[in-house]
Every structure is written in C-alpha cells, then in structure tokens.
Short mmCIF file of C-alpha atoms in Angstrom, two decimals:
data_model
loop_
_atom_site.label_atom_id
_atom_site.label_comp_id
_atom_site.label_asym_id
_atom_site.label_seq_id
_atom_site.Cartn_x
_atom_site.Cartn_y
_atom_site.Cartn_z
CA MET R 1068 14.11 13.68 0.26
CA GLY R 1069 16.58 15.08 1.94
CA TRP R 1070 16.96 18.65 1.60
CA ALA R 1071 14.84 21.73 0.88
CA ILE R 1072 15.12 21.83 -3.03
CA GLU R 1073 12.48 22.61 -4.62
CA THR R 1074 17.63 7.32 -3.91
CA GLU R 1075 16.93 1.23 -9.84
CA PRO R 1076 15.53 -1.24 -11.54
CA ALA R 1077 17.70 -3.76 -13.36
CA ARG R 1078 18.73 -2.53 -16.69
CA ARG R 1079 16.72 -4.49 -19.61
CA ARG R 1080 19.02 -6.32 -21.67
CA GLY R 1081 18.13 -6.06 -25.11
CA PRO R 1082 17.20 -9.27 -27.30
CA PRO R 1083 20.20 -11.03 -28.67
CA ARG R 1084 20.96 -10.19 -32.62
CA VAL R 1085 20.02 -13.40 -34.98
CA ALA R 1086 20.78 -14.05 -38.73
CA THR R 1087 18.03 -13.35 -40.98
CA ARG R 1088 17.06 -17.02 -41.27
CA LEU R 1089 16.79 -18.08 -38.11
CA GLY R 1090 18.36 -21.66 -37.32
CA ALA R 1091 19.62 -21.68 -40.45
CA PRO R 1092 23.00 -23.33 -41.07
CA ALA R 1093 25.88 -21.65 -42.23
CA PRO R 1094 26.34 -21.73 -45.90
CA ARG R 1095 29.29 -24.75 -47.22
CA ALA R 1096 31.76 -24.35 -49.97
CA PRO R 1097 30.89 -26.56 -52.94
CA ALA R 1098 32.49 -29.73 -53.00
CA GLY R 1099 35.87 -29.81 -55.15
CA GLY R 1100 36.51 -26.24 -55.43
CA ARG R 1101 37.16 -23.23 -53.23
CA GLY R 1102 34.70 -22.01 -51.40
CA VAL R 1103 32.66 -18.59 -52.15
CA ARG R 1104 32.63 -16.45 -49.45
CA ARG R 1105 29.21 -15.16 -48.62
CA ARG R 1106 27.58 -12.68 -46.10
CA VAL R 1107 25.28 -13.33 -44.47
CA LYS R 1108 23.11 -10.51 -42.98
CA ARG R 1109 22.57 -10.03 -39.42
CA VAL R 1110 20.06 -8.18 -38.26
CA SER R 1111 18.46 -7.27 -34.70
CA ALA R 1112 15.22 -8.93 -33.63
CA PRO R 1113 12.52 -6.20 -33.24
CA ARG R 1114 12.59 -4.39 -29.93
CA ARG R 1115 9.64 -4.66 -27.77
CA ARG R 1116 7.59 -1.71 -26.49
CA GLY R 1117 7.96 -0.98 -22.58
CA THR R 1118 9.24 0.74 -20.07
CA PRO R 1119 12.53 2.39 -21.06
CA SER R 1120 15.90 1.34 -19.82
CA ALA R 1121 16.88 3.14 -16.17
CA ALA R 1122 19.67 4.60 -17.49
CA ARG R 1123 17.29 6.50 -20.06
CA ARG R 1124 14.62 7.63 -17.55
CA HIS R 1125 14.63 11.68 -17.03
CA ARG R 1126 14.95 11.89 -13.06
CA CYS R 1127 15.10 15.16 -10.75
CA ALA R 1128 18.78 16.87 -11.49
CA TRP R 1129 19.71 16.21 -8.06
CA ALA R 1130 19.80 12.51 -8.42
CA SER R 1131 22.84 12.03 -10.48
CA ARG R 1132 24.93 9.91 -8.60
CA GLU R 1133 24.64 7.51 -5.62
CA PRO R 1134 23.39 6.84 -2.95
CA LEU R 1135 20.89 9.80 -4.17
CA LEU R 1136 20.10 8.27 -7.66
CA SER R 1137 18.88 4.94 -5.47
CA TYR R 1138 16.88 6.99 -2.80
CA HIS R 1139 15.42 9.16 -5.36
CA ASP R 1140 13.99 6.02 -7.22
CA SER R 1141 12.73 4.14 -4.33
CA GLU R 1142 11.86 6.44 -1.35
CA TRP R 1143 11.84 10.03 -2.11
CA GLY R 1144 8.49 10.89 -2.17
CA GLN R 1145 6.82 7.51 -2.00
CA PRO R 1146 4.00 8.16 0.44
CA VAL R 1147 4.96 7.06 4.53
CA HIS R 1148 2.34 5.87 6.88
CA ASP R 1149 4.42 4.04 9.24
CA ASP R 1150 4.86 6.27 12.70
CA ARG R 1151 8.52 4.60 12.98
CA LEU R 1152 9.83 5.43 9.36
CA LEU R 1153 8.20 9.09 9.67
CA PHE R 1154 10.12 9.23 12.90
CA GLU R 1155 13.23 8.24 11.20
CA PHE R 1156 12.89 10.81 8.41
CA LEU R 1157 11.92 13.90 10.66
CA ILE R 1158 15.39 12.91 12.66
CA LEU R 1159 17.40 12.61 9.71
CA GLU R 1160 16.43 15.67 7.99
CA GLY R 1161 17.22 17.39 11.55
CA MET R 1162 20.62 15.83 11.27
CA GLN R 1163 21.26 17.36 8.08
CA ALA R 1164 21.12 20.86 8.62
CA GLY R 1165 23.85 22.25 7.56
CA LEU R 1166 24.95 19.48 5.85
CA SER R 1167 24.14 17.51 2.52
CA TRP R 1168 21.62 15.07 2.34
CA GLU R 1169 24.47 12.42 0.63
CA THR R 1170 26.49 12.67 3.56
CA VAL R 1171 23.48 11.51 5.90
CA LEU R 1172 22.47 8.96 3.61
CA ARG R 1173 26.03 7.51 3.61
CA LYS R 1174 25.79 7.52 7.53
CA ARG R 1175 21.86 6.09 7.68
CA ASP R 1176 22.85 2.45 8.37
CA ALA R 1177 25.03 3.89 11.49
CA PHE R 1178 22.28 6.03 12.40
CA ARG R 1179 19.82 3.04 12.75
CA ARG R 1180 22.32 1.03 14.55
CA ALA R 1181 23.10 4.26 17.17
CA PHE R 1182 19.12 5.27 17.27
CA VAL R 1183 18.17 1.31 17.71
CA ASN R 1184 16.51 1.61 14.49
CA PHE R 1185 14.76 4.72 15.15
CA ASN R 1186 12.45 2.76 17.75
CA PRO R 1187 10.71 6.31 19.18
CA ALA R 1188 9.76 4.80 22.59
CA ARG R 1189 13.33 3.24 23.24
CA VAL R 1190 14.88 6.76 21.93
CA ALA R 1191 12.74 8.81 24.36
CA ASN R 1192 14.12 6.51 27.26
CA PHE R 1193 17.99 7.55 26.47
CA THR R 1194 19.76 8.43 29.40
CA SER R 1195 22.71 10.55 29.67
CA LYS R 1196 24.98 7.33 29.02
CA ASP R 1197 23.62 7.03 25.41
CA VAL R 1198 24.32 10.51 25.00
CA THR R 1199 27.98 9.84 25.42
CA ARG R 1200 27.88 7.02 23.45
CA LEU R 1201 26.55 9.08 20.59
CA MET R 1202 28.62 11.78 21.21
CA ASN R 1203 31.43 9.09 20.48
CA ASP R 1204 30.52 7.31 17.74
CA GLU R 1205 31.96 8.72 14.60
CA ALA R 1206 30.01 6.91 12.17
CA ILE R 1207 27.21 9.47 12.76
CA ILE R 1208 26.79 13.40 12.84
CA ARG R 1209 28.18 14.20 16.39
CA ASN R 1210 26.25 17.01 17.25
CA ARG R 1211 25.28 17.48 20.97
CA ALA R 1212 22.19 20.09 19.88
CA LYS R 1213 20.66 17.55 16.85
CA ILE R 1214 21.30 14.26 19.60
CA ASP R 1215 19.36 16.14 22.43
CA ALA R 1216 16.64 17.35 19.80
CA ALA R 1217 16.13 13.69 18.73
CA ILE R 1218 15.92 12.46 22.07
CA GLY R 1219 13.36 15.60 23.07
CA ASN R 1220 11.73 14.82 19.87
CA ALA R 1221 11.16 11.05 20.65
CA LYS R 1222 9.45 12.09 24.19
CA ALA R 1223 7.14 14.91 22.04
CA LEU R 1224 6.16 11.95 19.77
CA ALA R 1225 4.68 9.87 22.69
CA VAL R 1226 2.64 12.59 23.82
CA LEU R 1227 1.47 13.49 20.30
CA GLN R 1228 0.72 9.69 19.59
CA LYS R 1229 -1.45 9.60 22.52
CA GLU R 1230 -3.33 12.85 21.53
CA SER R 1231 -4.07 11.93 17.86
CA GLY R 1232 -3.49 8.25 17.71
CA SER R 1233 -0.72 8.10 15.31
CA PHE R 1234 1.98 10.48 13.97
CA ASP R 1235 1.09 8.78 10.54
CA ARG R 1236 -2.73 10.66 11.40
CA TYR R 1237 -1.56 13.74 12.63
CA VAL R 1238 1.30 14.60 9.84
CA TRP R 1239 -1.21 13.73 6.60
CA GLU R 1240 -3.46 16.55 7.98
CA PHE R 1241 -1.15 19.14 6.90
CA ASP R 1242 0.09 20.18 3.73
CA ASP R 1243 1.46 23.60 4.53
CA LYS R 1244 5.33 23.42 5.70
CA ASP R 1245 4.71 26.57 7.86
CA ALA R 1246 1.75 25.13 9.61
CA LEU R 1247 3.17 21.72 10.38
CA SER R 1248 6.32 23.47 11.78
CA LYS R 1249 4.64 26.07 13.73
CA ASP R 1250 2.56 23.35 15.43
CA LEU R 1251 5.46 20.88 15.94
CA LYS R 1252 7.31 23.44 17.51
CA LYS R 1253 4.19 24.42 20.02
CA ARG R 1254 4.23 20.46 21.18
CA GLY R 1255 7.98 20.86 21.91
CA PHE R 1256 9.82 19.40 19.01
CA ARG R 1257 12.66 20.92 17.81
CA PHE R 1258 15.02 21.27 14.40
CA VAL R 1259 11.82 21.49 12.58
CA GLY R 1260 12.15 25.06 10.96
CA PRO R 1261 10.09 25.29 7.64
CA THR R 1262 12.78 24.21 5.87
CA ILE R 1263 13.28 21.34 7.58
CA VAL R 1264 10.18 20.63 7.75
CA GLU R 1265 9.30 20.99 3.96
CA SER R 1266 12.20 18.66 3.24
CA PHE R 1267 10.51 16.03 5.45
CA MET R 1268 7.09 16.55 3.95
CA GLN R 1269 9.09 16.10 0.41
CA ALA R 1270 10.77 13.05 1.69
CA VAL R 1271 7.65 11.30 3.01
CA GLY R 1272 5.17 12.02 0.07
CA ILE R 1273 3.25 14.53 1.72
CA ARG R 1274 4.29 16.57 -1.13
CA ASN R 1275 4.96 15.45 -4.80
CA ASP R 1276 7.96 17.69 -5.64
CA HIS R 1277 9.66 15.54 -8.13
CA GLU R 1278 10.36 17.51 -11.29
CA ARG R 1279 8.32 18.05 -13.91
CA GLY R 1280 9.16 15.61 -16.28
CA CYS R 1281 10.84 13.03 -13.80
CA TYR R 1282 9.45 9.87 -14.40
CA ARG R 1283 8.45 9.31 -10.60
CA ARG R 1284 6.53 12.32 -10.40
CA ALA R 1285 4.25 10.67 -12.93
CA GLU R 1286 4.29 7.45 -11.30
CA LEU R 1287 3.54 8.84 -8.08
CA THR R 1288 0.71 11.03 -9.37
CA ARG R 1289 -1.03 7.94 -10.73
CA ALA R 1290 -0.50 5.85 -7.61
CA ARG R 1291 -2.15 8.77 -5.48
CA ALA R 1292 -5.20 8.86 -7.96
CA THR R 1293 -5.88 5.09 -7.59
CA ARG R 1294 -5.15 4.66 -3.71
CA PRO R 1295 -8.41 4.12 -1.89
CA ALA R 1296 -9.12 6.79 0.68
CA ARG R 1297 -7.83 6.48 3.68
#
C-alpha cells in the first residue's frame, strides 16, 4: 500500500427475468367476448454459482473509496519483481511521509511524468535544473528533501544493482522491515525508515498484510502457494 497500516472487475449482471413458460405467447382473450385477465407468473432464472459480485466482496477496511479501492484490488500486495516498479513504489512511499496514500495516488500520473516514469538510471542523472523543474511542478508533492532523496536513492540503486544483480533480488531477501531499513540506510538510501519500509514491503507483496477475511488475502496466498521457486 501506501501507508503503514497493519486500489474492480466489472460487476456481473444477473440473468434476465423470464416467464415460467419460456417462449410461450401471451394468452389472448376468447373470441366474441371480454377477455379474462390472467396473471402469468414470472420467475428469475436460477443464479449461477461463481465469484461473488465485486460490490459484495469483503475488503480491507481502508479500501472504502476510489482511488484506494482500485489500488487495493489490482496492486496492493501483488508481488512485484520489476526493478523500475520497485523503485517507483519506494519513492512514492517516501513522498507519502506525513501525508495520506490517497493524496499520492491522485498525483501518481503526475509523478510518473515528472520523474520520467521512474526510470532509475535517468533519475540518477537529474541536475539542479531538474530539481528546479520539480519544485515548480504544482501537480506533484513539492518537498525539497523528498525530491533530493529520490534522486539520491536512484544513484544508490545503481550501485546496489551492480552488487546484487538487481533491486528485485536484493529486496526479496528480506522479510523484516527493520533489517531492510537498516541495510538501505547503510547503502545511502534516504526516507527509508522502518515505517516507510514496512509500507513498501506491503505494497510490493513481500508481506501479505491484507486483513483476514479480505478476498485479496486469500487470492495472494493461493498464488504464492502455486508459484514456482525463483
């Protein structure tokens, strides 16, 4: 996700209601007299057993409205193994510090434009002109410390990738937020305290912290069980 706690498929339309005698013509009045009004009983076709409608699914309590709901259903907790996307989540989690995750989600497209789709190699080469550009961009969170940290983290990531092969391989070796936070700080990353790192681990699926009873928790648990060893 997006915050240290601990965003829907199309709604299935019900089958049409049909008459008891499928395809039977409506009764007509007898010839030469007034017709007798008859009631034709209408019943619903039997419901199919299947996936419950999206509206009835039980979700984590925080996923109560958009864009949080869509993020919860399609991204939060889904295992991420792409270095670019991992970098994006790390930076966005840092940007969220002191704010709400909903605020970050609403600015996400603007962040992607401002940070060249979170391409770490390009962000690492940002200059003072880029910093000025970002500080003047009203569509993003204009916090100098967070912007400087994002650029510095891109540079630290380049070194880490050379040492570990990939950011993916590195972060998935950790299952403890304090250990990952400590190691990232040692490598020169900023805005990676335990709370931010915990949110990062939840968002990218290192931890499955969907609430018990949430349908996504069960889905992700099954996916983990059937995923081949990496």
